[in-house]
Coordinates of C-alpha atoms in Angstrom, one line a residue:
Chain A
M1 CA 0.0 0.0 0.0
I2 CA 2.8 2.4 0.8
S3 CA 4.3 3.3 -2.6
R4 CA 7.9 4.0 -3.2
G5 CA 7.2 7.7 -3.6
L6 CA 5.7 7.8 -0.1
M7 CA 8.6 6.0 1.4
V8 CA 11.0 8.5 -0.2
V9 CA 8.9 11.4 1.2
L10 CA 9.0 9.9 4.7
V11 CA 12.7 9.1 4.6
V12 CA 13.5 12.7 3.4
F13 CA 11.2 14.0 6.1
L14 CA 13.0 12.0 8.8
L15 CA 16.4 13.2 7.5
V16 CA 15.2 16.9 7.7
K17 CA 13.9 16.3 11.2
G18 CA 17.0 14.5 12.2
F19 CA 19.1 17.4 11.0
G20 CA 17.3 19.7 13.4
L21 CA 18.1 17.3 16.3
V22 CA 21.8 17.0 15.3
R23 CA 21.9 20.9 15.2
D24 CA 20.9 21.1 18.9
H25 CA 23.1 18.2 19.9
G26 CA 25.6 19.1 22.6
K27 CA 24.3 22.6 23.1
F28 CA 23.1 24.0 26.4
L29 CA 19.6 25.3 25.8
I30 CA 16.8 26.7 27.9
K31 CA 13.4 26.7 26.2
V32 CA 10.5 28.5 27.8
F33 CA 7.6 27.0 25.9
D34 CA 4.6 29.1 24.8
V35 CA 1.9 27.2 26.6
G36 CA -0.4 30.2 27.2
Q37 CA -1.1 31.1 30.8
G38 CA 1.2 28.6 32.6
D39 CA 4.8 27.4 32.8
A40 CA 6.6 24.7 30.9
I41 CA 10.4 24.9 30.6
L42 CA 12.9 22.6 29.1
I43 CA 16.6 22.6 29.9
R44 CA 18.8 20.6 27.5
T45 CA 22.3 20.1 29.0
P46 CA 25.4 19.9 26.9
Q47 CA 25.5 16.2 27.6
N48 CA 22.0 16.0 26.1
Q49 CA 20.1 15.3 29.3
L50 CA 16.6 16.7 29.4
V51 CA 15.1 18.5 32.4
V52 CA 11.5 19.7 32.4
I53 CA 10.2 22.2 34.9
D54 CA 6.4 22.2 35.0
G55 CA 4.2 21.2 32.1
G56 CA 1.7 24.0 31.5
P57 CA -2.2 24.0 31.5
D58 CA -2.8 21.4 28.7
Y59 CA -1.0 19.0 26.4
E60 CA 0.9 21.5 24.3
V61 CA 4.1 20.8 26.2
D62 CA 4.1 17.3 24.6
R63 CA 4.0 18.8 21.1
Y64 CA 7.1 20.8 22.0
M65 CA 8.8 17.9 23.7
D66 CA 8.2 15.7 20.7
K67 CA 10.6 17.9 18.7
E68 CA 13.4 16.7 20.9
F69 CA 13.2 13.2 19.6
L70 CA 13.3 11.6 16.1
L71 CA 10.4 9.2 16.6
N72 CA 7.7 8.8 19.2
G73 CA 10.0 7.8 22.1
C74 CA 10.5 10.1 25.0
K75 CA 13.2 10.0 27.8
I76 CA 13.4 12.7 30.4
D77 CA 16.2 12.8 33.0
L78 CA 14.6 15.0 35.6
I79 CA 11.1 16.5 36.0
I80 CA 10.5 19.3 38.6
L81 CA 6.9 20.1 39.5
T82 CA 7.0 23.5 41.2
H83 CA 3.5 23.3 42.7
P84 CA 0.2 21.5 41.9
H85 CA -1.9 24.1 40.2
Q86 CA -3.3 22.9 36.9
D87 CA -1.3 25.4 34.8
H88 CA 1.9 23.7 36.0
V89 CA 0.9 20.0 36.6
K90 CA -1.4 19.0 33.7
G91 CA 1.2 18.9 30.9
L92 CA 3.5 16.9 33.2
N93 CA 0.8 14.3 33.6
R94 CA 0.6 14.1 29.8
L95 CA 4.4 13.5 29.6
L96 CA 4.3 10.9 32.3
N97 CA 1.7 9.0 30.3
R98 CA 4.3 8.1 27.7
C99 CA 7.8 9.2 28.7
S100 CA 10.4 7.3 30.6
V101 CA 11.5 9.5 33.5
D102 CA 14.6 9.0 35.8
V103 CA 13.9 11.3 38.7
I104 CA 11.1 13.6 39.9
I105 CA 11.4 16.5 42.3
F106 CA 8.3 18.0 43.9
N107 CA 6.9 19.3 47.2
P108 CA 4.1 17.0 48.4
V109 CA 1.9 19.8 49.6
E110 CA -1.7 19.0 50.5
Y111 CA -4.0 20.1 47.6
E112 CA -7.1 18.6 46.1
S113 CA -7.6 18.5 42.4
R114 CA -8.1 15.8 39.8
E115 CA -4.8 16.6 38.0
Y116 CA -2.8 16.4 41.3
A117 CA -4.4 13.1 42.1
R118 CA -3.4 11.9 38.7
W119 CA 0.1 13.2 39.4
F120 CA 0.4 10.9 42.4
E121 CA -0.8 7.9 40.3
N122 CA 1.7 8.8 37.5
V123 CA 4.8 9.1 39.7
E124 CA 4.4 5.7 41.2
G125 CA 7.5 3.6 40.4
I126 CA 9.7 6.6 39.6
K127 CA 12.5 7.8 41.9
V128 CA 11.1 10.9 43.8
I129 CA 13.0 13.5 45.7
L130 CA 10.9 15.6 48.1
A131 CA 12.3 19.1 47.7
E132 CA 13.8 21.0 50.6
A133 CA 16.1 24.1 50.5
G134 CA 19.7 23.0 50.2
D135 CA 19.1 19.8 48.2
V136 CA 21.5 19.5 45.3
V137 CA 20.7 17.3 42.3
M138 CA 23.3 16.7 39.6
V139 CA 22.1 16.0 36.1
G140 CA 25.4 15.3 34.3
R141 CA 27.6 18.3 35.0
T142 CA 24.6 20.6 35.6
R143 CA 23.7 21.3 39.2
F144 CA 20.1 22.0 40.4
V145 CA 20.0 23.6 43.9
V146 CA 16.7 23.7 45.7
V147 CA 16.3 27.1 47.3
W148 CA 12.7 26.8 48.4
P149 CA 10.7 25.4 50.3
V150 CA 12.5 25.4 53.6
E151 CA 10.1 22.8 54.9
I152 CA 8.5 20.0 53.0
G153 CA 4.7 20.1 52.6
K154 CA 4.1 23.5 54.1
D155 CA 2.3 26.6 52.7
K156 CA -0.9 24.7 51.8
D157 CA -2.9 27.9 52.5
N158 CA -1.3 29.6 49.6
I159 CA -0.2 26.9 47.2
N160 CA 1.9 29.4 45.1
N161 CA 4.2 29.7 48.1
S162 CA 4.8 26.0 48.2
S163 CA 6.6 26.3 44.8
V164 CA 9.8 24.3 44.5
S165 CA 12.3 26.9 43.4
V166 CA 15.6 25.9 41.9
L167 CA 18.9 27.5 40.9
L168 CA 20.5 26.1 37.8
D169 CA 24.3 26.2 37.9
Y170 CA 26.5 25.2 35.1
G171 CA 30.0 26.6 35.1
D172 CA 29.6 30.4 35.3
F173 CA 26.0 30.3 34.1
E174 CA 23.2 30.5 36.6
G175 CA 19.4 30.6 36.2
L176 CA 16.7 30.9 38.8
F177 CA 13.3 29.3 38.4
L178 CA 10.8 30.2 41.1
G179 CA 7.5 28.7 39.9
D180 CA 4.7 30.9 41.2
L181 CA 6.4 31.9 44.4
E182 CA 5.0 35.1 45.8
K183 CA 6.9 37.9 47.5
E184 CA 5.9 36.9 51.1
A185 CA 7.8 33.6 50.5
S186 CA 10.5 34.7 48.2
V187 CA 11.8 37.3 50.7
K188 CA 12.5 34.3 53.0
I189 CA 14.9 32.6 50.4
D190 CA 18.3 32.2 51.9
L191 CA 20.4 34.8 50.0
D192 CA 23.6 33.2 51.3
L193 CA 22.7 30.0 49.6
L194 CA 22.2 31.8 46.3
A195 CA 25.4 33.8 46.8
E196 CA 27.3 30.5 47.2
Y197 CA 26.5 29.5 43.5
V198 CA 25.9 32.8 41.7
D199 CA 29.0 34.3 40.1
G200 CA 28.4 38.0 39.5
R201 CA 25.1 38.8 37.9
L202 CA 22.4 36.1 37.4
E203 CA 22.1 35.2 33.8
V204 CA 18.4 34.1 33.6
Y205 CA 15.6 34.9 36.0
K206 CA 12.3 33.1 35.3
V207 CA 9.9 35.7 36.6
P208 CA 7.7 34.1 39.2
H209 CA 3.9 33.7 38.8
H210 CA 3.7 35.1 35.3
G211 CA 4.9 38.5 36.4
S212 CA 2.2 39.1 38.9
K213 CA 2.4 42.1 41.2
D214 CA 2.2 39.8 44.3
S215 CA 5.3 37.9 43.2
H216 CA 7.4 41.0 42.4
N217 CA 10.4 41.0 44.8
M218 CA 12.7 44.0 44.3
N219 CA 15.1 42.8 47.0
L220 CA 15.8 39.6 45.1
I221 CA 16.2 41.4 41.8
S222 CA 18.6 44.0 43.2
F223 CA 20.6 41.2 44.9
L224 CA 20.8 39.0 41.8
K225 CA 20.8 41.8 39.1
P226 CA 19.6 39.3 36.4
K227 CA 20.5 39.9 32.8
M228 CA 17.5 38.3 31.3
C229 CA 14.0 38.2 32.8
I230 CA 11.6 35.7 31.2
V231 CA 7.9 35.9 31.7
S232 CA 5.8 32.9 30.8
V233 CA 2.4 34.4 30.3
G234 CA -0.7 34.0 28.2
E235 CA -1.8 36.6 25.7
D236 CA -4.7 38.8 27.0
N237 CA -5.1 36.7 30.1
K238 CA -7.9 37.4 32.6
F239 CA -5.5 38.0 35.4
K240 CA -3.9 40.9 33.6
H241 CA -0.4 39.4 34.1
P242 CA 2.3 40.6 33.9
D243 CA 2.3 43.7 36.1
E244 CA 3.6 46.7 34.1
Q245 CA 5.4 48.2 37.2
A246 CA 7.2 45.0 37.9
L247 CA 8.4 44.8 34.3
E248 CA 9.6 48.4 34.4
D249 CA 11.5 47.8 37.6
M250 CA 13.3 44.8 36.1
E251 CA 14.2 46.8 33.0
N252 CA 15.5 49.6 35.3
F253 CA 17.9 47.1 36.8
G254 CA 19.3 46.3 33.4
C255 CA 17.3 43.1 32.9
K256 CA 16.2 42.4 29.4
V257 CA 12.5 41.4 29.7
R258 CA 11.3 38.6 27.3
R259 CA 7.6 37.4 27.2
T260 CA 6.1 34.3 25.7
D261 CA 2.9 36.1 24.9
R262 CA 4.8 38.4 22.6
E263 CA 7.6 36.1 21.3
G264 CA 6.1 32.6 21.5
T265 CA 8.5 30.0 22.8
I266 CA 11.7 31.6 24.1
E267 CA 15.0 29.9 23.5
V268 CA 18.2 30.8 25.3
L269 CA 21.4 29.3 24.0
I270 CA 24.2 29.2 26.6
N271 CA 27.7 29.2 25.2
R272 CA 29.6 29.2 28.5
R273 CA 31.5 26.3 29.9
Chain B
M1 CA -9.6 10.4 -1.8
A2 CA -12.2 12.9 -3.1
I3 CA -14.9 11.8 -0.6
M4 CA -12.5 12.7 2.2
F5 CA -13.4 16.4 1.6
A6 CA -16.9 15.8 2.6
R7 CA -15.6 16.1 6.1
L8 CA -14.8 19.8 5.6
Y9 CA -14.8 22.4 8.3
V10 CA -17.1 21.4 11.0
V11 CA -15.3 23.1 13.8
C12 CA -16.3 26.4 15.2
E13 CA -15.3 28.3 18.2
G14 CA -14.8 25.9 21.0
D15 CA -16.9 23.2 19.7
V16 CA -16.0 20.6 17.2
Y17 CA -19.4 19.3 16.3
T18 CA -21.6 22.3 15.9
C19 CA -21.6 26.1 16.0
G20 CA -23.4 28.2 18.5
G21 CA -25.0 30.8 16.2
A22 CA -28.5 32.2 16.3
G23 CA -31.0 29.5 15.8
E24 CA -28.4 26.7 16.0
E25 CA -28.6 23.9 18.4
R26 CA -26.1 21.4 19.6
T27 CA -26.3 18.3 17.6
K28 CA -23.6 16.3 19.3
S29 CA -25.1 13.0 20.1
K30 CA -25.0 11.3 23.5
I31 CA -23.9 8.0 22.1
S32 CA -20.6 8.2 23.9
E33 CA -22.5 8.3 27.2
I34 CA -23.6 4.6 26.6
P35 CA -21.4 2.7 29.1
F36 CA -20.0 0.1 26.6
I37 CA -19.2 2.8 24.0
G38 CA -17.8 5.2 26.6
K39 CA -15.4 2.5 27.9
F40 CA -14.4 1.5 24.4
R41 CA -13.5 5.2 23.6
N42 CA -11.6 5.6 26.9
N43 CA -9.6 2.5 26.2
M44 CA -8.7 3.9 22.7
A45 CA -7.6 7.2 24.3
Q46 CA -5.4 5.5 26.8
V47 CA -3.6 3.4 24.1
S48 CA -2.9 6.4 21.9
R49 CA -1.7 8.5 24.8
K50 CA 0.7 5.8 25.9
H51 CA 2.4 5.3 22.5
L52 CA 2.0 8.7 20.7
P53 CA 2.8 12.3 21.7
S54 CA 0.3 15.1 21.5
P55 CA -1.2 16.2 19.1
H56 CA -0.5 13.0 17.2
S57 CA -2.6 11.1 19.7
E58 CA -5.5 13.5 19.4
L59 CA -5.2 13.3 15.6
V60 CA -5.4 9.5 15.5
L61 CA -8.4 9.5 17.9
G62 CA -10.2 12.1 15.8
M63 CA -9.5 10.4 12.5
T64 CA -10.3 6.9 13.4
V65 CA -13.0 6.9 16.2
G66 CA -14.2 10.5 16.2
I67 CA -13.0 11.2 19.7
D68 CA -12.4 15.0 20.0
K69 CA -9.7 15.8 22.5
F70 CA -8.4 18.8 20.6
Y71 CA -9.2 21.1 23.5
E72 CA -6.1 19.6 25.1
V73 CA -3.9 21.2 22.4
P74 CA -5.5 24.6 21.9
I75 CA -2.6 26.2 20.1
F76 CA -2.4 23.3 17.6
K77 CA -6.1 23.5 17.1
E78 CA -5.8 27.1 16.2
M79 CA -3.1 26.1 13.6
L80 CA -5.5 23.6 12.1
R81 CA -8.1 26.2 11.8
D82 CA -5.7 28.7 10.2
T83 CA -4.5 26.3 7.6
G84 CA -8.0 25.0 6.8
T85 CA -7.1 21.4 7.8
I86 CA -9.3 21.1 10.9
H87 CA -11.7 18.8 9.0
V88 CA -9.3 15.9 9.6
V89 CA -10.1 15.8 13.3
V90 CA -13.6 14.6 12.8
V91 CA -14.9 11.3 11.6
S92 CA -16.8 11.9 8.4
G93 CA -18.2 10.3 5.3
Y94 CA -14.7 9.4 4.3
N95 CA -14.3 7.1 7.3
V96 CA -17.6 5.4 6.5
T97 CA -16.4 4.8 3.0
L98 CA -13.1 3.5 4.3
V99 CA -14.7 1.0 6.7
Y100 CA -17.2 -0.1 4.0
T101 CA -14.5 -0.8 1.3
T102 CA -12.3 -2.5 3.9
I103 CA -15.0 -4.9 4.9
I104 CA -16.0 -5.6 1.3
K105 CA -12.3 -6.2 0.4
L106 CA -12.0 -8.7 3.3
L107 CA -15.2 -10.5 2.3
G108 CA -14.3 -10.6 -1.4
T109 CA -17.1 -9.3 -3.5
P110 CA -19.8 -6.6 -3.2
Y111 CA -22.2 -8.8 -5.3
K112 CA -23.3 -11.1 -2.6
S113 CA -26.3 -10.1 -0.4
K114 CA -24.6 -11.6 2.7
N115 CA -21.5 -9.4 2.1
I116 CA -23.7 -6.3 1.6
I117 CA -25.6 -6.9 4.8
L118 CA -22.3 -7.4 6.7
A119 CA -20.7 -4.3 5.3
V120 CA -23.7 -2.1 5.9
S121 CA -24.1 -3.4 9.4
G122 CA -20.3 -3.0 10.0
T123 CA -20.4 0.6 8.9
L124 CA -23.5 1.2 11.1
F125 CA -21.6 -0.2 14.1
F126 CA -18.7 2.2 13.2
A127 CA -21.1 5.1 12.9
V128 CA -22.5 4.4 16.3
V129 CA -19.1 3.9 18.0
S130 CA -17.8 7.2 16.4
G131 CA -20.6 9.2 17.9
F132 CA -23.3 9.0 15.2
E133 CA -22.6 12.6 14.1
P134 CA -24.6 14.1 11.2
P135 CA -21.9 13.8 8.5
V136 CA -21.4 10.1 9.4
V137 CA -25.2 9.5 9.4
R138 CA -25.4 11.2 6.0
A139 CA -22.6 9.1 4.6
W140 CA -23.9 5.9 6.0
V141 CA -27.4 6.4 4.5
M142 CA -26.0 7.6 1.2
G143 CA -23.4 4.8 1.0
S144 CA -26.0 2.1 1.9
I145 CA -28.3 3.3 -0.9
I146 CA -25.5 3.2 -3.4
A147 CA -24.3 -0.2 -2.2
V148 CA -27.7 -1.8 -2.5
S149 CA -28.4 -0.1 -5.9
K150 CA -25.1 -1.4 -7.2
F151 CA -25.9 -4.9 -6.0
Y152 CA -29.2 -4.8 -8.0
G153 CA -27.3 -3.5 -11.0
R154 CA -29.1 -0.1 -11.1
R155 CA -27.5 3.0 -12.5
I156 CA -27.4 5.6 -9.8
N157 CA -27.3 9.4 -9.9
A158 CA -25.1 10.6 -7.0
M159 CA -26.8 14.0 -7.0
K160 CA -30.3 12.5 -6.6
V161 CA -29.0 10.1 -3.9
L162 CA -27.5 13.0 -2.0
L163 CA -30.6 15.1 -2.2
F164 CA -32.8 12.2 -1.2
T165 CA -30.5 11.4 1.8
G166 CA -30.5 15.0 2.9
L167 CA -34.3 15.1 2.8
V168 CA -34.7 11.8 4.7
L169 CA -32.3 13.0 7.4
I170 CA -34.1 16.3 7.8
V171 CA -37.5 14.6 8.0
I172 CA -36.1 12.2 10.7
N173 CA -34.4 15.0 12.6
P174 CA -35.3 18.5 11.6
K175 CA -32.5 19.9 13.8
Y176 CA -30.0 18.7 11.2
V177 CA -30.9 21.8 9.2
Y178 CA -29.2 23.9 11.8
S179 CA -26.2 21.6 12.2
L180 CA -23.1 23.2 10.6
S181 CA -21.4 19.8 10.3
F182 CA -24.4 18.5 8.4
Q183 CA -24.6 21.7 6.2
L184 CA -20.9 21.6 5.3
S185 CA -20.8 17.8 4.8
F186 CA -23.7 18.2 2.4
L187 CA -22.2 21.2 0.6
A188 CA -18.8 19.6 0.2
T189 CA -20.3 16.3 -1.2
L190 CA -22.5 18.3 -3.5
S191 CA -19.5 20.4 -4.6
L192 CA -17.5 17.2 -5.4
I193 CA -20.4 15.7 -7.4
M194 CA -20.9 18.9 -9.4
F195 CA -17.3 19.9 -10.1
E196 CA -14.8 17.2 -9.4
S197 CA -14.6 15.7 -12.9
N198 CA -14.1 19.1 -14.6
V199 CA -11.6 20.4 -12.0
S200 CA -9.7 17.1 -12.1
A201 CA -9.4 17.2 -15.9
K202 CA -8.0 20.8 -15.8
I203 CA -5.5 19.9 -13.0
K204 CA -4.4 16.8 -15.0
K205 CA -3.7 19.1 -18.0
V206 CA -1.5 21.3 -15.8
F207 CA 0.4 18.4 -14.1
K208 CA 0.6 16.3 -17.3
K209 CA 0.6 13.0 -15.3
D210 CA -1.2 11.5 -12.4
S211 CA 0.1 12.2 -8.9
L212 CA -1.2 12.1 -5.4
F213 CA -0.6 15.9 -5.1
A214 CA -2.7 16.6 -8.2
E215 CA -5.4 14.3 -7.1
D216 CA -5.6 15.9 -3.6
L217 CA -5.4 19.4 -5.1
S218 CA -8.3 18.8 -7.5
A219 CA -10.4 17.3 -4.7
T220 CA -9.6 20.2 -2.4
L221 CA -10.5 22.8 -5.1
S222 CA -13.7 21.0 -6.1
A223 CA -14.9 20.8 -2.5
Q224 CA -13.9 24.4 -1.8
T225 CA -16.0 25.7 -4.8
L226 CA -19.2 25.7 -2.7
I227 CA -17.6 25.7 0.7
W228 CA -15.5 28.9 0.8
P229 CA -18.4 31.4 0.4
Y230 CA -20.4 29.7 3.1
L231 CA -17.5 29.7 5.5
S232 CA -16.8 33.4 4.7
Y233 CA -20.5 34.2 5.2
K234 CA -20.6 32.3 8.5
F235 CA -17.2 33.1 10.0
G236 CA -15.9 36.1 8.0
T237 CA -12.7 34.4 7.0
I238 CA -11.2 33.0 3.8
S239 CA -8.0 30.9 4.0
L240 CA -6.0 31.3 0.8
I241 CA -3.4 28.8 2.0
S242 CA -5.9 26.1 2.7
P243 CA -6.0 24.4 -0.8
L244 CA -2.2 24.2 -0.9
V245 CA -1.8 22.8 2.6
N246 CA -4.6 20.3 2.1
A247 CA -3.0 19.1 -1.2
L248 CA 0.3 18.7 0.5
V249 CA -0.8 16.9 3.7
L250 CA -3.9 15.0 2.9
W251 CA -2.2 11.9 1.6
T252 CA -1.2 11.2 5.2
V253 CA -4.8 11.0 6.4
P254 CA -6.0 7.7 4.9
L255 CA -2.6 6.2 5.8
A256 CA -2.9 7.4 9.4
T257 CA -6.5 6.5 9.6
M258 CA -6.1 2.9 8.4
M259 CA -2.9 2.3 10.4
G260 CA -4.4 4.1 13.3
A261 CA -7.3 1.8 13.4
V262 CA -5.1 -1.3 13.5
F263 CA -2.8 0.4 16.1
L264 CA -5.7 1.2 18.4
A265 CA -7.3 -2.2 18.0
L266 CA -4.1 -4.3 18.5
G267 CA -2.5 -1.8 20.9
S268 CA -5.4 -2.3 23.3
L269 CA -4.7 -6.0 23.3
S270 CA -0.9 -5.9 23.7
G271 CA 1.5 -3.1 24.9
V272 CA 4.3 -4.5 22.7
L273 CA 2.1 -4.4 19.6
G274 CA 1.0 -0.9 20.5
A275 CA 4.6 0.3 20.8
V276 CA 5.7 -1.3 17.5
L277 CA 2.6 -0.1 15.5
G278 CA 2.8 3.3 17.2
V279 CA 6.1 4.1 15.3
F280 CA 4.4 3.4 11.9
V281 CA 1.3 5.6 12.7
Y282 CA 3.6 8.3 14.1
L283 CA 5.4 8.9 10.8
P284 CA 2.5 10.2 8.6
L285 CA 1.0 12.0 11.6
D286 CA 4.3 13.8 12.3
F287 CA 4.6 14.8 8.7
F288 CA 1.1 16.3 8.9
V289 CA 1.8 18.0 12.2
L290 CA 5.1 19.7 11.1
F291 CA 3.5 20.9 7.8
V292 CA 0.5 22.4 9.6
E293 CA 2.9 24.1 12.1
F294 CA 5.0 25.5 9.3
F295 CA 2.1 26.8 7.2
S296 CA 0.3 28.3 10.2
K297 CA 3.0 30.9 10.3
F298 CA 1.6 32.5 7.2
T299 CA -1.3 34.2 9.0
K300 CA -1.4 37.0 6.3
L301 CA -3.0 34.5 4.0
M302 CA -6.0 34.2 6.2
L303 CA -8.3 37.0 5.0
N304 CA -11.0 38.5 7.1
V305 CA -13.7 38.8 4.4
Q306 CA -17.4 38.3 5.1
V307 CA -19.6 37.8 2.1
S308 CA -23.3 38.9 2.3
L309 CA -26.3 36.6 2.0
T310 CA -27.1 38.2 -1.4
F311 CA -23.6 37.4 -2.6
L312 CA -23.9 33.8 -1.4
I313 CA -27.3 33.3 -3.2
I314 CA -26.1 34.8 -6.4
Y315 CA -22.8 32.9 -6.3
Y316 CA -24.6 29.6 -5.8
L317 CA -27.1 30.3 -8.6
F318 CA -24.2 31.2 -10.8
M319 CA -22.3 28.0 -10.0
F320 CA -25.5 25.9 -10.5
G321 CA -25.9 27.6 -13.9
I322 CA -22.3 26.6 -14.8
Y323 CA -23.0 23.0 -13.7
V324 CA -26.3 22.8 -15.7
R325 CA -24.6 24.2 -18.8
G326 CA -21.7 21.8 -18.4
S327 CA -24.1 18.8 -18.0
K328 CA -26.0 19.8 -21.2
L329 CA -22.8 20.2 -23.2
E330 CA -21.7 16.7 -22.1

């Protein structure tokens, strides 16, 4: 049934797709996927390990992740769930349906939702690390340092403040990913812990909670002086994120603001060693 | 291939099966709420999610068993809409034809009454499992009439059968008149009956020899002849890129549909079979996905033009005149 012509088309197509994969091979990339109002971030290490932080509000993350593989297989080295809100957990559940995952980091805070219940079903049989500030997880030569929460399973009154927050450290490159952490929690982050790993200015700051006013922490920004501030936010969202004043403050500190609602998926290529 | 286009454009804002305009009512059937069918559909969804990524998984479910999960990939759904390829996500007359011809091929000949009964019953079962949507019902009634007529050696006029089928369905369920999926399925089939042979002849002159691309292009353009002004009238948009994208990607649809059906059936029996067959289904689907993603970037080729009702009527009368003149000349 499959004619020779179709076979040729499919083979050429696979070669073109394969070329794209070879092009990214060995590069250190951060991709903040455009998943609308939510977070889904992929980190590809120079040793080609894949780390996913949150999965967004639907299955779009899987469409992006599929581009990392030639065929329909999927292997992820580390998944970090910052907190159990749907716009962070749902896409991860989709990935867990079909991907082989080595390690999972999350904070098992008490929260009731169908997607969070599914999360617990999906992580069964996978190595889980319950996140606590000071934990260090190595993925190849890339270090992930947990900077929040200080206590496992706390902050159930405001789930945003239970967000697992990690500092990515690779050579002299550092990035900070805070989930939806609000200011009342982020002011409690141990700055000495951050200072231990951050060399000079922070390279990438994933702006917490889609750039909301409540998450804007000037102390942290003035301490880290980030070079690039990435806001993962949906176009014309009902929450009116991000906060204009917060963006202005970040720009005033010399941080280049990039937004997924304006640019789509944001890719950061890291050349440092 | 041509009949595939009868599944054109039945997706509107937020609802795959019908459109919530004035005077329109939901026509989505409640077949999937029947326990056995609901369980069957859930099982299919689990198999496809385990072995295929999104939106490939959603595509195979839409193409083969009419399960609409495209709300899970809203950005991709928007791309399908922009490129005029969203019709592939719904089960349509094309699938009914595919099921019918497969059963007949397995049984051997369409000239045995037992085979006809089995094929018609088999397609009815498929129509029920896939949700018994208006385009499927239309195709099943129409296909059954044609199959029985052929069996008795009668010459059939496709136009008359289509009009008769439309009338019968409206008498049975008058709400179908307001169903956009029914309207578009009817219009696309009518358009193919009226213009496919002429358009195909002209395309063949341009391309000199037969090719899948030429075949798909002629089917797309034929179906679009009566569809585009109606879509423009209803939604205020005309996709200039749609015929090209359809011609480029539609060859993947029958391939993915047939392999997808085997994948879902055997994959629910064995995980290993699901994993192996998943690779084969993935290839045509991935080709489809990447082309749709690529062409969706050309948003300037999506025109915001709304034709008036007067234009629509004059246009249809004009096209009908062309068809009648062409028929007389023949």
